Amino acid sequence: MKNEGGAAQKALILFVVPLVLYLCLLPVLPLMEPDEGRYALIPQAMNATGDYVTPHLKGVVYLEKPPLAYWATALAFKVFGEGEGSARLFPALCAWGCLLLVYAMGAHFHDRKTGLYGAAVFTTMALPFALGRINILDMPLAFFITLSVWFGFLAFREPGRVRKVMLYLLYVAAALAFLTKGLVGVVFPFAILVLWLLCRRRS
């Protein structure tokens, strides 16, 4: 009975509550201008023209941001149709990913109960809730940078073949961060890992 209760609590915190908070409520509010409207119009134009290489905003080439978020939103539009929920789906999934990372880190450093409590706190925090429901780049960038740092940390903790896999995952996550918001997505993860390694050698 105790295991069943723990499994129900885990499912509630990691899946049911985020499903309601981060996904089901996405279409409630209209898109906010200017950012949400911009990040919805560009994927809409990609689907309409078939040009997924060069972003366009109202017929004008728009190269201020990398294309990953546009691609993800364009795919959501194709699968689920155009609307507020589809436009916000990518940031919401990234917020959910951050929640799972909090759980994984807590379980790794302490135990599953700690990870679950940490995930519960994260789920109810105002900032992740707000940024996870807005079609802007902050939450995807936070997710991919955190993911890359986590894989980098594991790479230096695990031996042999596992280390190699973790390094590849680090590179993939950093590349996705780069495709989300540019150079910061590469500089931050590797700078954090280098500082951590230097501090580790000093201690």
PDB file of C-alpha atoms in Angstrom:
ATOM      1  CA  MET A   1       0.000   0.000   0.000  1.00  0.00           C
ATOM      2  CA  LYS A   2       2.872   2.385   0.798  1.00  0.00           C
ATOM      3  CA  ASN A   3       4.424   1.839  -2.644  1.00  0.00           C
ATOM      4  CA  GLU A   4       1.062   2.387  -4.316  1.00  0.00           C
ATOM      5  CA  GLY A   5       0.635   5.646  -2.407  1.00  0.00           C
ATOM      6  CA  GLY A   6       4.126   6.750  -3.381  1.00  0.00           C
ATOM      7  CA  ALA A   7       3.483   5.936  -7.032  1.00  0.00           C
ATOM      8  CA  ALA A   8       0.217   7.897  -6.958  1.00  0.00           C
ATOM      9  CA  GLN A   9       1.952  10.880  -5.353  1.00  0.00           C
ATOM     10  CA  LYS A  10       4.748  10.729  -7.924  1.00  0.00           C
ATOM     11  CA  ALA A  11       2.266  10.588 -10.812  1.00  0.00           C
ATOM     12  CA  LEU A  12       0.294  13.474  -9.334  1.00  0.00           C
ATOM     13  CA  ILE A  13       3.295  15.778  -8.888  1.00  0.00           C
ATOM     14  CA  LEU A  14       5.261  14.881 -12.012  1.00  0.00           C
ATOM     15  CA  PHE A  15       2.441  14.391 -14.511  1.00  0.00           C
ATOM     16  CA  VAL A  16      -1.105  15.286 -13.446  1.00  0.00           C
ATOM     17  CA  VAL A  17      -0.465  18.719 -11.895  1.00  0.00           C
ATOM     18  CA  PRO A  18       1.924  19.867 -14.683  1.00  0.00           C
ATOM     19  CA  LEU A  19      -0.542  18.598 -17.280  1.00  0.00           C
ATOM     20  CA  VAL A  20      -3.218  20.862 -15.813  1.00  0.00           C
ATOM     21  CA  LEU A  21      -1.025  23.872 -14.990  1.00  0.00           C
ATOM     22  CA  TYR A  22       1.253  23.907 -18.031  1.00  0.00           C
ATOM     23  CA  LEU A  23      -0.884  22.420 -20.826  1.00  0.00           C
ATOM     24  CA  CYS A  24      -4.610  22.495 -20.153  1.00  0.00           C
ATOM     25  CA  LEU A  25      -4.626  26.215 -19.287  1.00  0.00           C
ATOM     26  CA  LEU A  26      -2.597  27.356 -22.310  1.00  0.00           C
ATOM     27  CA  PRO A  27      -5.539  28.513 -24.478  1.00  0.00           C
ATOM     28  CA  VAL A  28      -7.253  30.467 -21.679  1.00  0.00           C
ATOM     29  CA  LEU A  29      -5.670  33.878 -22.409  1.00  0.00           C
ATOM     30  CA  PRO A  30      -5.145  35.510 -25.821  1.00  0.00           C
ATOM     31  CA  LEU A  31      -1.608  35.928 -27.109  1.00  0.00           C
ATOM     32  CA  MET A  32       0.176  38.953 -25.661  1.00  0.00           C
ATOM     33  CA  GLU A  33       1.780  41.512 -27.942  1.00  0.00           C
ATOM     34  CA  PRO A  34       4.359  42.019 -29.182  1.00  0.00           C
ATOM     35  CA  ASP A  35       6.446  38.902 -28.402  1.00  0.00           C
ATOM     36  CA  GLU A  36       3.820  36.167 -28.364  1.00  0.00           C
ATOM     37  CA  GLY A  37       2.221  37.493 -31.525  1.00  0.00           C
ATOM     38  CA  ARG A  38       5.594  37.674 -33.267  1.00  0.00           C
ATOM     39  CA  TYR A  39       6.607  34.166 -32.237  1.00  0.00           C
ATOM     40  CA  ALA A  40       3.283  32.853 -33.555  1.00  0.00           C
ATOM     41  CA  LEU A  41       3.250  34.756 -36.852  1.00  0.00           C
ATOM     42  CA  ILE A  42       6.706  33.565 -37.931  1.00  0.00           C
ATOM     43  CA  PRO A  43       5.894  29.816 -37.631  1.00  0.00           C
ATOM     44  CA  GLN A  44       2.561  30.504 -39.284  1.00  0.00           C
ATOM     45  CA  ALA A  45       4.401  32.053 -42.229  1.00  0.00           C
ATOM     46  CA  MET A  46       6.816  29.085 -42.327  1.00  0.00           C
ATOM     47  CA  ASN A  47       3.929  26.661 -42.721  1.00  0.00           C
ATOM     48  CA  ALA A  48       2.225  28.867 -45.280  1.00  0.00           C
ATOM     49  CA  THR A  49       5.305  29.344 -47.492  1.00  0.00           C
ATOM     50  CA  GLY A  50       7.123  26.084 -46.832  1.00  0.00           C
ATOM     51  CA  ASP A  51      10.303  28.050 -46.088  1.00  0.00           C
ATOM     52  CA  TYR A  52      11.673  26.760 -42.779  1.00  0.00           C
ATOM     53  CA  VAL A  53      15.158  28.187 -43.289  1.00  0.00           C
ATOM     54  CA  THR A  54      14.573  31.946 -43.408  1.00  0.00           C
ATOM     55  CA  PRO A  55      12.085  33.313 -40.849  1.00  0.00           C
ATOM     56  CA  HIS A  56       9.714  36.018 -42.114  1.00  0.00           C
ATOM     57  CA  LEU A  57       7.548  38.412 -40.103  1.00  0.00           C
ATOM     58  CA  LYS A  58       4.772  39.998 -42.147  1.00  0.00           C
ATOM     59  CA  GLY A  59       6.742  39.450 -45.329  1.00  0.00           C
ATOM     60  CA  VAL A  60      10.019  40.856 -43.942  1.00  0.00           C
ATOM     61  CA  VAL A  61      13.062  38.672 -43.222  1.00  0.00           C
ATOM     62  CA  TYR A  62      13.433  38.369 -39.432  1.00  0.00           C
ATOM     63  CA  LEU A  63      16.824  37.036 -38.309  1.00  0.00           C
ATOM     64  CA  GLU A  64      16.983  38.373 -34.750  1.00  0.00           C
ATOM     65  CA  LYS A  65      16.521  34.937 -33.119  1.00  0.00           C
ATOM     66  CA  PRO A  66      17.599  31.370 -33.995  1.00  0.00           C
ATOM     67  CA  PRO A  67      14.912  29.129 -35.485  1.00  0.00           C
ATOM     68  CA  LEU A  68      14.346  26.264 -33.006  1.00  0.00           C
ATOM     69  CA  ALA A  69      11.319  27.799 -31.280  1.00  0.00           C
ATOM     70  CA  TYR A  70       9.836  28.715 -34.669  1.00  0.00           C
ATOM     71  CA  TRP A  71      10.252  25.137 -35.891  1.00  0.00           C
ATOM     72  CA  ALA A  72       8.689  23.695 -32.752  1.00  0.00           C
ATOM     73  CA  THR A  73       5.709  26.042 -32.955  1.00  0.00           C
ATOM     74  CA  ALA A  74       5.287  25.408 -36.678  1.00  0.00           C
ATOM     75  CA  LEU A  75       5.141  21.677 -35.932  1.00  0.00           C
ATOM     76  CA  ALA A  76       2.599  22.259 -33.147  1.00  0.00           C
ATOM     77  CA  PHE A  77       0.476  24.295 -35.582  1.00  0.00           C
ATOM     78  CA  LYS A  78       0.569  21.464 -38.111  1.00  0.00           C
ATOM     79  CA  VAL A  79      -0.328  18.784 -35.570  1.00  0.00           C
ATOM     80  CA  PHE A  80      -2.835  20.588 -33.349  1.00  0.00           C
ATOM     81  CA  GLY A  81      -3.968  23.514 -35.497  1.00  0.00           C
ATOM     82  CA  GLU A  82      -3.263  27.200 -35.054  1.00  0.00           C
ATOM     83  CA  GLY A  83      -4.252  28.708 -31.724  1.00  0.00           C
ATOM     84  CA  GLU A  84      -3.027  29.987 -28.392  1.00  0.00           C
ATOM     85  CA  GLY A  85      -2.473  26.501 -26.988  1.00  0.00           C
ATOM     86  CA  SER A  86      -0.360  25.352 -29.918  1.00  0.00           C
ATOM     87  CA  ALA A  87       1.628  28.599 -29.921  1.00  0.00           C
ATOM     88  CA  ARG A  88       2.545  28.113 -26.248  1.00  0.00           C
ATOM     89  CA  LEU A  89       3.094  24.358 -26.347  1.00  0.00           C
ATOM     90  CA  PHE A  90       6.898  24.419 -26.765  1.00  0.00           C
ATOM     91  CA  PRO A  91       7.615  26.659 -23.719  1.00  0.00           C
ATOM     92  CA  ALA A  92       5.111  24.638 -21.676  1.00  0.00           C
ATOM     93  CA  LEU A  93       6.848  21.357 -22.522  1.00  0.00           C
ATOM     94  CA  CYS A  94      10.206  22.938 -21.630  1.00  0.00           C
ATOM     95  CA  ALA A  95       8.801  24.021 -18.252  1.00  0.00           C
ATOM     96  CA  TRP A  96       7.649  20.443 -17.730  1.00  0.00           C
ATOM     97  CA  GLY A  97      11.146  19.307 -18.664  1.00  0.00           C
ATOM     98  CA  CYS A  98      12.623  21.621 -16.016  1.00  0.00           C
ATOM     99  CA  LEU A  99      10.285  20.055 -13.475  1.00  0.00           C
ATOM    100  CA  LEU A 100      11.540  16.558 -14.357  1.00  0.00           C
ATOM    101  CA  LEU A 101      15.134  17.787 -14.138  1.00  0.00           C
ATOM    102  CA  VAL A 102      14.491  19.089 -10.614  1.00  0.00           C
ATOM    103  CA  TYR A 103      13.176  15.654  -9.682  1.00  0.00           C
ATOM    104  CA  ALA A 104      16.159  13.885 -11.280  1.00  0.00           C
ATOM    105  CA  MET A 105      18.674  16.122  -9.521  1.00  0.00           C
ATOM    106  CA  GLY A 106      17.014  15.780  -6.132  1.00  0.00           C
ATOM    107  CA  ALA A 107      16.864  11.992  -6.513  1.00  0.00           C
ATOM    108  CA  HIS A 108      20.516  11.878  -7.595  1.00  0.00           C
ATOM    109  CA  PHE A 109      21.945  13.987  -4.779  1.00  0.00           C
ATOM    110  CA  HIS A 110      19.632  12.795  -1.997  1.00  0.00           C
ATOM    111  CA  ASP A 111      16.718  10.424  -2.673  1.00  0.00           C
ATOM    112  CA  ARG A 112      13.505  10.160  -4.690  1.00  0.00           C
ATOM    113  CA  LYS A 113      11.447  11.708  -1.909  1.00  0.00           C
ATOM    114  CA  THR A 114      13.653  14.808  -1.937  1.00  0.00           C
ATOM    115  CA  GLY A 115      13.422  14.988  -5.713  1.00  0.00           C
ATOM    116  CA  LEU A 116       9.656  14.714  -5.540  1.00  0.00           C
ATOM    117  CA  TYR A 117       9.365  17.472  -2.932  1.00  0.00           C
ATOM    118  CA  GLY A 118      11.656  19.685  -4.997  1.00  0.00           C
ATOM    119  CA  ALA A 119       9.516  19.061  -8.078  1.00  0.00           C
ATOM    120  CA  ALA A 120       6.370  19.886  -6.091  1.00  0.00           C
ATOM    121  CA  VAL A 121       7.857  23.222  -4.994  1.00  0.00           C
ATOM    122  CA  PHE A 122       8.979  24.003  -8.550  1.00  0.00           C
ATOM    123  CA  THR A 123       5.517  23.209  -9.934  1.00  0.00           C
ATOM    124  CA  THR A 124       3.835  25.757  -7.689  1.00  0.00           C
ATOM    125  CA  MET A 125       6.412  28.554  -8.110  1.00  0.00           C
ATOM    126  CA  ALA A 126       5.068  31.682  -9.813  1.00  0.00           C
ATOM    127  CA  LEU A 127       7.974  32.326 -12.199  1.00  0.00           C
ATOM    128  CA  PRO A 128       8.131  28.884 -13.893  1.00  0.00           C
ATOM    129  CA  PHE A 129       4.332  28.853 -14.041  1.00  0.00           C
ATOM    130  CA  ALA A 130       4.268  32.261 -15.746  1.00  0.00           C
ATOM    131  CA  LEU A 131       7.168  31.690 -18.158  1.00  0.00           C
ATOM    132  CA  GLY A 132       5.939  28.195 -18.993  1.00  0.00           C
ATOM    133  CA  ARG A 133       2.670  29.610 -20.287  1.00  0.00           C
ATOM    134  CA  ILE A 134       4.060  32.424 -22.449  1.00  0.00           C
ATOM    135  CA  ASN A 135       5.386  31.950 -25.965  1.00  0.00           C
ATOM    136  CA  ILE A 136       8.813  33.477 -25.373  1.00  0.00           C
ATOM    137  CA  LEU A 137      12.309  31.958 -25.297  1.00  0.00           C
ATOM    138  CA  ASP A 138      13.159  32.179 -21.595  1.00  0.00           C
ATOM    139  CA  MET A 139      11.843  28.775 -20.518  1.00  0.00           C
ATOM    140  CA  PRO A 140      13.219  26.817 -23.506  1.00  0.00           C
ATOM    141  CA  LEU A 141      16.613  28.455 -22.986  1.00  0.00           C
ATOM    142  CA  ALA A 142      16.563  27.671 -19.245  1.00  0.00           C
ATOM    143  CA  PHE A 143      15.623  24.067 -19.959  1.00  0.00           C
ATOM    144  CA  PHE A 144      18.317  23.376 -22.549  1.00  0.00           C
ATOM    145  CA  ILE A 145      21.064  25.132 -20.585  1.00  0.00           C
ATOM    146  CA  THR A 146      20.133  23.248 -17.416  1.00  0.00           C
ATOM    147  CA  LEU A 147      19.929  19.996 -19.352  1.00  0.00           C
ATOM    148  CA  SER A 148      23.356  20.498 -20.899  1.00  0.00           C
ATOM    149  CA  VAL A 149      24.937  21.357 -17.525  1.00  0.00           C
ATOM    150  CA  TRP A 150      23.318  18.276 -15.987  1.00  0.00           C
ATOM    151  CA  PHE A 151      24.663  16.000 -18.729  1.00  0.00           C
ATOM    152  CA  GLY A 152      28.078  17.630 -18.352  1.00  0.00           C
ATOM    153  CA  PHE A 153      28.041  17.010 -14.595  1.00  0.00           C
ATOM    154  CA  LEU A 154      27.092  13.357 -15.126  1.00  0.00           C
ATOM    155  CA  ALA A 155      29.794  12.969 -17.765  1.00  0.00           C
ATOM    156  CA  PHE A 156      32.486  13.800 -15.215  1.00  0.00           C
ATOM    157  CA  ARG A 157      30.916  11.546 -12.599  1.00  0.00           C
ATOM    158  CA  GLU A 158      30.313   8.424 -14.671  1.00  0.00           C
ATOM    159  CA  PRO A 159      33.022   6.069 -15.968  1.00  0.00           C
ATOM    160  CA  GLY A 160      33.794   4.668 -19.397  1.00  0.00           C
ATOM    161  CA  ARG A 161      31.091   4.342 -22.012  1.00  0.00           C
ATOM    162  CA  VAL A 162      28.446   6.147 -19.978  1.00  0.00           C
ATOM    163  CA  ARG A 163      30.711   9.203 -19.843  1.00  0.00           C
ATOM    164  CA  LYS A 164      30.957   9.237 -23.629  1.00  0.00           C
ATOM    165  CA  VAL A 165      27.183   9.061 -23.997  1.00  0.00           C
ATOM    166  CA  MET A 166      26.714  11.880 -21.491  1.00  0.00           C
ATOM    167  CA  LEU A 167      29.225  14.039 -23.354  1.00  0.00           C
ATOM    168  CA  TYR A 168      27.316  13.536 -26.589  1.00  0.00           C
ATOM    169  CA  LEU A 169      24.092  14.464 -24.814  1.00  0.00           C
ATOM    170  CA  LEU A 170      25.819  17.557 -23.419  1.00  0.00           C
ATOM    171  CA  TYR A 171      26.754  18.643 -26.948  1.00  0.00           C
ATOM    172  CA  VAL A 172      23.226  17.997 -28.239  1.00  0.00           C
ATOM    173  CA  ALA A 173      21.587  19.946 -25.405  1.00  0.00           C
ATOM    174  CA  ALA A 174      24.036  22.855 -25.834  1.00  0.00           C
ATOM    175  CA  ALA A 175      23.337  22.859 -29.572  1.00  0.00           C
ATOM    176  CA  LEU A 176      19.597  23.066 -28.882  1.00  0.00           C
ATOM    177  CA  ALA A 177      20.242  25.940 -26.462  1.00  0.00           C
ATOM    178  CA  PHE A 178      22.247  27.657 -29.213  1.00  0.00           C
ATOM    179  CA  LEU A 179      19.383  27.144 -31.671  1.00  0.00           C
ATOM    180  CA  THR A 180      17.040  28.643 -29.094  1.00  0.00           C
ATOM    181  CA  LYS A 181      18.793  31.926 -28.326  1.00  0.00           C
ATOM    182  CA  GLY A 182      22.229  32.019 -29.890  1.00  0.00           C
ATOM    183  CA  LEU A 183      25.722  32.041 -28.415  1.00  0.00           C
ATOM    184  CA  VAL A 184      24.564  32.289 -24.805  1.00  0.00           C
ATOM    185  CA  GLY A 185      23.280  28.722 -25.138  1.00  0.00           C
ATOM    186  CA  VAL A 186      26.843  27.473 -25.677  1.00  0.00           C
ATOM    187  CA  VAL A 187      28.817  29.891 -23.502  1.00  0.00           C
ATOM    188  CA  PHE A 188      26.792  29.441 -20.308  1.00  0.00           C
ATOM    189  CA  PRO A 189      26.839  25.615 -20.020  1.00  0.00           C
ATOM    190  CA  PHE A 190      30.554  25.254 -20.717  1.00  0.00           C
ATOM    191  CA  ALA A 191      31.469  28.253 -18.540  1.00  0.00           C
ATOM    192  CA  ILE A 192      29.484  26.752 -15.651  1.00  0.00           C
ATOM    193  CA  LEU A 193      31.131  23.357 -16.102  1.00  0.00           C
ATOM    194  CA  VAL A 194      34.631  24.857 -16.300  1.00  0.00           C
ATOM    195  CA  LEU A 195      34.066  26.867 -13.111  1.00  0.00           C
ATOM    196  CA  TRP A 196      32.701  23.789 -11.382  1.00  0.00           C
ATOM    197  CA  LEU A 197      35.740  21.734 -12.395  1.00  0.00           C
ATOM    198  CA  LEU A 198      38.109  24.475 -11.165  1.00  0.00           C
ATOM    199  CA  CYS A 199      36.308  24.694  -7.824  1.00  0.00           C
ATOM    200  CA  ARG A 200      36.310  20.916  -7.544  1.00  0.00           C
ATOM    201  CA  ARG A 201      40.080  20.755  -7.989  1.00  0.00           C
ATOM    202  CA  ARG A 202      40.601  23.436  -5.343  1.00  0.00           C
ATOM    203  CA  SER A 203      38.530  21.613  -2.756  1.00  0.00           C
TER     204      SER A 203
END
